[in-house]
Structures are given as structure tokens and as C-alpha cells.
Coordinates of C-alpha atoms and ligand atoms in Angstrom, one line a residue:
M1 CA 154.1 -101.8 -134.5
K2 CA 156.9 -101.9 -132.1
K3 CA 158.9 -99.1 -130.5
G4 CA 161.9 -99.0 -132.8
T5 CA 160.9 -99.8 -136.0
T6 CA 162.4 -97.4 -139.0
L7 CA 160.0 -94.8 -140.2
T8 CA 160.7 -96.0 -143.6
R9 CA 159.3 -99.8 -142.5
F10 CA 156.5 -98.0 -140.6
V11 CA 155.5 -96.0 -143.6
M12 CA 155.8 -99.0 -146.1
A13 CA 153.3 -101.2 -143.5
Q14 CA 150.6 -98.6 -143.8
Q15 CA 151.0 -98.3 -147.3
R16 CA 150.1 -101.9 -147.6
M17 CA 146.9 -101.3 -146.3
H18 CA 145.8 -99.1 -148.7
P19 CA 145.9 -101.6 -151.8
G20 CA 146.4 -99.9 -155.0
S21 CA 148.6 -97.2 -153.4
T22 CA 151.4 -96.2 -155.8
G23 CA 154.2 -95.9 -153.4
D24 CA 154.8 -92.6 -154.4
F25 CA 153.8 -91.0 -150.9
T26 CA 156.3 -93.3 -149.1
G27 CA 158.8 -92.4 -151.1
L28 CA 157.8 -88.8 -150.5
L29 CA 157.9 -88.9 -146.6
T30 CA 161.1 -90.8 -146.6
D31 CA 162.6 -87.9 -148.8
I32 CA 161.4 -85.3 -146.1
A33 CA 162.7 -87.8 -143.3
T34 CA 166.5 -87.1 -145.3
V35 CA 165.6 -83.2 -145.5
A36 CA 165.0 -83.8 -141.6
K37 CA 168.4 -85.1 -140.8
I38 CA 170.4 -82.8 -143.1
I39 CA 168.9 -79.7 -141.7
A40 CA 169.0 -81.4 -137.6
R41 CA 172.8 -82.0 -138.4
E42 CA 173.1 -78.2 -139.2
V43 CA 170.8 -76.8 -136.5
N44 CA 173.1 -79.1 -134.0
R45 CA 176.2 -77.4 -135.2
A46 CA 174.8 -73.6 -136.3
G47 CA 176.7 -72.1 -133.2
L48 CA 179.7 -73.1 -134.8
T49 CA 179.3 -72.2 -138.3
D50 CA 177.9 -68.7 -139.4
L51 CA 174.6 -70.3 -140.4
L52 CA 173.0 -68.3 -137.2
D53 CA 174.0 -64.8 -139.1
Y54 CA 171.4 -62.9 -140.4
Q55 CA 171.1 -62.8 -144.1
G56 CA 170.8 -59.2 -143.8
A57 CA 167.5 -59.4 -146.2
K58 CA 163.8 -59.3 -144.7
N59 CA 161.3 -62.2 -145.8
I60 CA 157.9 -61.1 -147.2
H61 CA 156.8 -60.5 -143.4
G62 CA 159.3 -58.1 -142.9
E63 CA 161.3 -60.6 -140.2
Q64 CA 164.6 -61.0 -140.2
V65 CA 165.9 -64.2 -142.1
R66 CA 169.1 -66.2 -140.6
K67 CA 171.0 -68.1 -142.9
L68 CA 169.7 -71.1 -141.2
D69 CA 166.5 -70.0 -143.3
V70 CA 167.5 -70.0 -146.3
F71 CA 169.5 -73.1 -145.6
A72 CA 166.3 -75.0 -144.4
N73 CA 164.2 -73.7 -147.3
E74 CA 166.9 -74.4 -149.9
T75 CA 167.6 -78.1 -148.5
F76 CA 163.6 -79.0 -148.8
I77 CA 164.0 -77.5 -152.2
S78 CA 166.6 -79.0 -153.7
I79 CA 165.8 -82.9 -152.2
L80 CA 162.2 -82.8 -152.6
S81 CA 162.1 -81.1 -156.5
D82 CA 163.8 -84.1 -158.2
T83 CA 162.3 -87.1 -156.6
G84 CA 159.3 -87.3 -159.1
H85 CA 156.5 -86.7 -156.5
L86 CA 155.8 -82.8 -156.5
I87 CA 154.6 -80.8 -159.0
G88 CA 155.0 -77.5 -157.1
M89 CA 156.2 -75.9 -153.6
A90 CA 155.0 -73.0 -151.6
S91 CA 156.9 -71.7 -148.3
E92 CA 156.7 -69.2 -145.6
E93 CA 160.1 -68.0 -146.8
M94 CA 159.2 -67.4 -150.4
P95 CA 156.9 -64.8 -151.8
D96 CA 155.4 -66.8 -154.7
V97 CA 155.2 -70.6 -155.5
Y98 CA 157.8 -72.7 -157.0
H99 CA 157.2 -74.6 -159.9
V100 CA 159.1 -77.9 -160.1
P101 CA 161.2 -77.3 -163.3
E102 CA 160.2 -79.8 -166.4
S103 CA 163.9 -81.1 -166.2
C104 CA 163.1 -82.6 -163.1
A105 CA 161.1 -85.6 -162.3
R106 CA 157.7 -84.4 -161.4
G107 CA 154.3 -85.9 -159.9
N108 CA 151.2 -84.7 -158.6
Y109 CA 151.8 -83.8 -154.8
I110 CA 151.7 -79.9 -153.5
F111 CA 154.1 -79.1 -150.7
M112 CA 153.8 -76.4 -148.2
M113 CA 156.0 -75.4 -145.5
D114 CA 157.4 -73.4 -142.7
P115 CA 160.5 -74.7 -143.2
L116 CA 162.6 -73.3 -140.0
D117 CA 159.7 -72.1 -137.7
G118 CA 160.9 -70.3 -134.3
S119 CA 164.6 -69.7 -135.6
S120 CA 164.7 -66.6 -133.7
N121 CA 165.4 -69.0 -130.8
A122 CA 168.1 -70.9 -132.3
D123 CA 171.1 -68.7 -130.7
A124 CA 169.4 -69.6 -127.3
N125 CA 169.4 -73.4 -127.9
I126 CA 165.6 -73.5 -127.8
S127 CA 164.3 -76.1 -129.8
I128 CA 162.8 -75.1 -133.5
G129 CA 161.2 -76.9 -136.3
S130 CA 159.9 -77.4 -139.8
I131 CA 156.3 -77.9 -140.6
F132 CA 154.7 -79.2 -143.7
S133 CA 151.5 -80.2 -145.4
I134 CA 150.7 -82.0 -148.3
Y135 CA 148.0 -82.1 -151.0
K136 CA 147.3 -83.9 -154.2
R137 CA 147.0 -81.2 -156.9
K138 CA 143.9 -80.2 -158.7
S139 CA 144.7 -78.9 -161.9
K140 CA 145.8 -80.8 -164.7
G141 CA 148.0 -78.6 -166.8
P142 CA 151.9 -78.7 -167.3
T143 CA 152.3 -76.5 -163.8
A144 CA 150.4 -76.2 -161.1
I145 CA 148.4 -72.9 -160.8
L146 CA 147.5 -70.9 -157.6
S147 CA 144.6 -72.6 -156.9
D148 CA 146.2 -75.8 -156.1
F149 CA 147.6 -74.1 -153.3
L150 CA 144.7 -72.2 -151.9
R151 CA 143.2 -75.4 -150.6
Q152 CA 141.0 -75.9 -147.4
G153 CA 143.2 -77.6 -144.8
L154 CA 140.5 -80.3 -145.1
E155 CA 142.2 -81.6 -148.3
Q156 CA 145.4 -82.3 -147.0
V157 CA 146.9 -85.9 -147.6
C158 CA 149.1 -85.5 -144.5
A159 CA 150.7 -82.9 -142.4
G160 CA 153.9 -83.1 -140.3
Y161 CA 156.4 -81.5 -138.5
V162 CA 160.0 -81.9 -137.2
I163 CA 161.5 -80.5 -134.0
Y164 CA 165.1 -79.8 -133.9
G165 CA 165.7 -80.4 -129.8
Q166 CA 167.7 -82.4 -127.8
T167 CA 166.5 -85.1 -129.9
T168 CA 165.1 -84.7 -133.6
I169 CA 161.4 -85.4 -133.3
L170 CA 159.4 -86.2 -136.8
V171 CA 155.6 -86.5 -136.4
Y172 CA 152.8 -86.8 -139.2
S173 CA 149.5 -87.8 -139.9
T174 CA 147.9 -88.7 -143.2
G175 CA 144.6 -88.5 -141.1
N176 CA 145.0 -92.1 -139.7
G177 CA 146.3 -91.6 -136.4
V178 CA 149.5 -89.4 -135.1
H179 CA 152.9 -91.2 -135.4
G180 CA 155.9 -90.0 -133.5
F181 CA 159.5 -91.1 -134.6
S182 CA 163.1 -90.1 -132.6
L183 CA 166.1 -89.7 -134.8
D184 CA 168.9 -92.1 -133.8
P185 CA 171.6 -90.2 -135.1
S186 CA 174.3 -93.5 -134.6
I187 CA 172.2 -95.3 -137.4
G188 CA 170.9 -91.9 -139.0
E189 CA 167.3 -93.9 -138.9
F190 CA 164.1 -92.0 -137.4
L191 CA 162.4 -94.9 -134.9
L192 CA 159.0 -95.1 -133.9
L193 CA 158.8 -93.4 -130.7
H194 CA 154.8 -93.2 -130.3
E195 CA 152.2 -94.8 -132.4
N196 CA 148.8 -93.2 -132.5
I197 CA 149.4 -89.9 -130.3
R198 CA 146.1 -88.9 -128.4
I199 CA 145.8 -85.7 -127.3
P200 CA 144.4 -85.6 -123.4
E201 CA 141.0 -84.3 -123.6
K202 CA 141.7 -81.3 -121.2
G203 CA 145.0 -80.5 -120.2
N204 CA 146.3 -78.1 -117.3
I205 CA 148.8 -75.8 -119.5
Y206 CA 148.1 -72.8 -121.4
S207 CA 150.7 -71.3 -124.1
I208 CA 150.1 -67.8 -124.8
N209 CA 152.3 -64.6 -125.2
E210 CA 151.2 -62.3 -122.0
S211 CA 153.3 -59.6 -123.5
N212 CA 150.5 -59.0 -125.7
A213 CA 147.6 -58.6 -122.9
P214 CA 147.6 -55.3 -123.5
T215 CA 146.2 -55.4 -127.0
W216 CA 144.2 -58.6 -126.6
N217 CA 140.1 -58.5 -127.0
E218 CA 138.4 -58.4 -123.7
S219 CA 137.1 -62.1 -124.5
V220 CA 140.6 -63.3 -124.7
R221 CA 141.7 -61.6 -121.3
H222 CA 138.6 -63.3 -119.8
Y223 CA 139.6 -66.8 -121.1
I224 CA 143.3 -66.6 -119.5
D225 CA 142.2 -65.3 -116.2
R226 CA 139.5 -68.0 -116.2
A227 CA 142.6 -70.4 -116.7
K228 CA 144.6 -68.6 -113.9
K229 CA 142.1 -69.1 -111.7
E230 CA 141.2 -72.8 -112.7
G231 CA 144.8 -73.4 -111.8
M232 CA 146.0 -73.9 -114.8
T233 CA 149.8 -73.8 -115.4
A234 CA 151.5 -71.0 -118.1
R235 CA 154.2 -72.6 -120.6
Y236 CA 155.5 -70.3 -123.9
T237 CA 158.6 -70.9 -125.7
G238 CA 158.2 -68.7 -128.7
S239 CA 158.6 -71.8 -130.9
L240 CA 155.6 -73.0 -132.2
V241 CA 156.5 -76.4 -132.9
S242 CA 157.9 -77.0 -129.5
D243 CA 154.9 -75.2 -127.7
F244 CA 152.6 -77.2 -129.9
H245 CA 154.2 -80.9 -129.4
R246 CA 154.5 -80.2 -125.5
N247 CA 150.4 -79.8 -125.7
L248 CA 149.7 -82.6 -128.0
V249 CA 151.8 -85.1 -125.9
K250 CA 150.5 -83.5 -122.3
G251 CA 147.4 -81.8 -122.9
G252 CA 146.6 -77.9 -122.9
I253 CA 145.8 -75.4 -125.4
F254 CA 147.8 -72.5 -127.4
L255 CA 146.5 -69.6 -128.2
Y256 CA 148.0 -66.6 -130.7
P257 CA 144.7 -64.3 -131.0
A258 CA 144.1 -61.6 -133.0
D259 CA 144.7 -58.6 -131.3
K260 CA 145.2 -54.7 -131.7
K261 CA 148.7 -55.4 -133.1
N262 CA 148.0 -58.7 -135.1
Q263 CA 144.3 -57.7 -136.5
R264 CA 144.4 -60.9 -138.3
G265 CA 146.4 -63.0 -135.8
K266 CA 150.4 -63.3 -136.5
L267 CA 150.8 -67.2 -137.6
R268 CA 150.3 -68.3 -141.2
L269 CA 147.3 -70.2 -142.1
L270 CA 149.1 -72.6 -145.0
Y271 CA 152.1 -72.9 -143.5
E272 CA 151.4 -73.2 -139.5
A273 CA 148.0 -73.3 -138.6
S274 CA 146.6 -75.9 -141.2
P275 CA 149.4 -78.5 -140.8
L276 CA 148.9 -78.3 -136.9
A277 CA 145.3 -78.3 -137.3
F278 CA 145.2 -81.4 -139.4
I279 CA 147.6 -83.3 -136.9
V280 CA 145.7 -82.1 -133.7
H281 CA 142.4 -83.0 -135.2
A282 CA 143.7 -86.6 -136.0
A283 CA 144.9 -86.8 -132.5
G284 CA 141.3 -86.0 -131.2
G285 CA 141.8 -82.5 -130.5
M286 CA 140.6 -78.9 -132.0
A287 CA 142.0 -76.2 -133.7
T288 CA 140.0 -73.0 -134.2
T289 CA 140.6 -69.0 -135.1
G290 CA 138.6 -68.8 -131.8
E291 CA 135.3 -68.5 -134.2
Q292 CA 136.2 -70.8 -136.9
M293 CA 137.5 -74.2 -137.5
I294 CA 140.9 -73.9 -138.7
L295 CA 140.6 -76.7 -141.5
E296 CA 137.4 -75.1 -143.1
I297 CA 139.0 -71.9 -144.1
W298 CA 139.4 -71.1 -147.6
P299 CA 142.4 -69.2 -147.8
E300 CA 142.7 -66.0 -150.0
S301 CA 146.3 -65.6 -150.3
L302 CA 149.6 -67.3 -149.8
H303 CA 150.3 -65.7 -146.6
Q304 CA 147.4 -65.3 -145.0
R305 CA 147.9 -64.8 -141.4
V306 CA 145.1 -66.6 -139.1
P307 CA 144.3 -66.1 -135.4
L308 CA 145.1 -69.9 -133.8
V309 CA 143.4 -71.6 -130.6
I310 CA 144.3 -75.1 -130.8
G311 CA 144.8 -77.9 -128.5
S312 CA 143.0 -80.3 -126.3
P313 CA 139.1 -80.5 -127.2
N314 CA 137.8 -79.3 -123.9
D315 CA 140.0 -76.7 -123.6
V316 CA 139.6 -75.1 -126.9
R317 CA 135.7 -75.4 -126.8
T318 CA 135.7 -73.5 -123.6
A319 CA 138.2 -70.9 -125.3
M320 CA 135.6 -70.8 -128.4
L321 CA 132.2 -70.2 -126.0
I322 CA 134.1 -67.3 -124.0
I323 CA 135.6 -65.7 -127.1
A324 CA 132.1 -66.2 -129.5
H325 CA 130.2 -65.3 -127.1
R326 CA 132.1 -62.0 -125.6
T327 CA 133.3 -61.0 -128.9
Ligands
P6P1 P1 155.8 -64.2 -130.4 C1 158.2 -67.8 -134.6 O1 158.4 -66.7 -135.1 C2 156.8 -67.9 -134.9 O2 156.1 -67.6 -136.1 C3 155.9 -69.1 -133.5 O3 156.7 -70.2 -133.9 C4 155.8 -68.7 -132.4 O4 154.8 -69.5 -131.6 C5 155.3 -67.3 -132.4 O5 155.7 -67.2 -133.6 C6 156.2 -66.4 -131.4 O6 155.4 -65.0 -131.8 O7 155.0 -62.5 -131.1 O8 155.1 -64.5 -129.2 O9 157.2 -64.0 -130.5

């Protein structure tokens, strides 16, 4: 479709390609776009409000929580819980699942999110983002149950992210291509920027926090040394959605490996690794722990962490060979 098509028109056109679809999903994605617009507005003026202040509390991961994190989480919950699309939600910012109340219109989708990833960068004007996953519920009862949330990434019906940067970008996939939209604040619409994004087979960028080098396993050190010798360039912002999106568009590899400090890696399977893995595979890329495909992992808990090696297929395969062989 032509550039400038609105997200709503694009999603409705995609829906028409699936006869018998209920329009439920179209409605849900439109509601997610509404949440993104509201969060974008607050992120863009956060420095002028007290939203950058720390809440004082820590989340389940022991991380400082900004008022902006709470605002983003609450905005997703309040807008999506009464749209008739969802039965339950899970969030990196909430210890337990959220059951859509019986008083709300409920549906059959499960929504999981990192409502505001990288918010520690917010006061430095570095782009931050929201990451989300959508699954069809499996259970049949009056409420969702834990097994509706502990799902292989392969079962996602949709995954996406929003980057709140110099422009607000929304990228999503239902497995049939990866599509990027840019928010035009003058009309309050997400407009098609890039249909069917494909990640380059090989990139020239590697993204990793090199301050962790002393705690890396020998195989990771060997891969990074190899990347440097090959002339690859380092790009790392500390904001996963920004690093991922740049590598998706330009090609490259992002690594957050397990190390002596983070024995199972730092990033969360359900809220970060799985949705981005779904997207990168739909764009022709790869996502692994270094040994296992991310999308094949059966989660053991809601906040499980995993090592993540994600990006251009040629680069990820090379990293896997080295990491698997020398572990
Ligand atoms: P480090 C942000 O807190 C985050 O979850 C990701 O956005 C980012 O890629 C990573 O952590 C940065 O972690 O340890 O390099 O600061």
C-alpha cells in the first residue's frame, strides 16, 4: 500500500485478506495505537512535568520505577481492558497477571507488554519504547489462567513495539511481513512508513554493553573480537527498542548474553525477547539465546530472563556457531 496510508486503513485492508476474521484484532491494534499516542504525548513533555521523577518503589526486578513507567503501564491497562478484546494482561511492571474485570467487555486475546522499556534513558532524551505481544487464550473458563501466559513465542498472533523518539514509530507484525508507521502529530494518525521491512542478511553493526566484558563467557569475547577484526562497528544506546530497530532497518546483531553477573541473561523472555524475536523472524532475521531459538522456549515463569542474540541471520548464525562451539 502507498506511503501515508493510515494504520487503521492498512490493518483493515490486511483484515480483508483473511475472510471470516471478526475485526476484533483490527480493533485491538487501533486501541494499541491510541495508547501509543497518549504515551508519546507524555514522553515528549516528561521533562516539563514530574513524570521523570522516581516513584520511590522498585519493581519485581528490583529496578527503580519512574512515574512515567507507572503512567505507561496504567494507560495500557485502562484503555485496553475495556475494549472487549482482552481476557488478561501481563506486564514487566506487574508481579502478577491482570484479569480483565467481569464488569468490562472481555474478549479472547492475551496481551503482554514491557510498557516503557529503557526509561532510565528518558532524562537524557534517548529514545525509549513500548514492546507488546498478543496471543489467543487457550483456556475456556471465566478467567484466563497462568498457562494462557506461559506460551512459546511461536504462538504469538501479533507482536510490535513503539519507539518514542524524534518521531514516534510503531512497528508490528502478525507473521505476514513487518510494517512500520510514523505518527503525524498534526493529524494524530500513524501513517505507513515502510511496508514489509526486511532485515539485511548481514549487517556491519554489533550492539553489546562492553562494560560487561570482564563477566562474559569466553565464547562471547571471542565473537566480539572476531566482529571487531571483521571491521564491524559498535552501536549501543542502552535502549533495547532503539538498538533493535536500528539493526532491523540497517542490519546488524544485538547481544545481551548470559554472564557471571546475569546467569540467565538480563532481558525478559515474555516482554522483550519473544515479541522482538517474532518480529525479526517475520523480517527474515533470527533470534536465539545463543544456543536455543527464542520462539521455541517454554516459559517457566512470568518474569523469566533469557540471554538474547538477535538480528541479521548471517550474523546470528556466526555468533551461534562460536557461542555453541566454545561454551
Ligand atoms: P544495560 C533497559 O533497562 C533494558 O531493559 C533494555 O532496554 C536495554 O537493552 C538493556 O536493559 C540495557 O541494559 O545492562 O546495558 O544497561
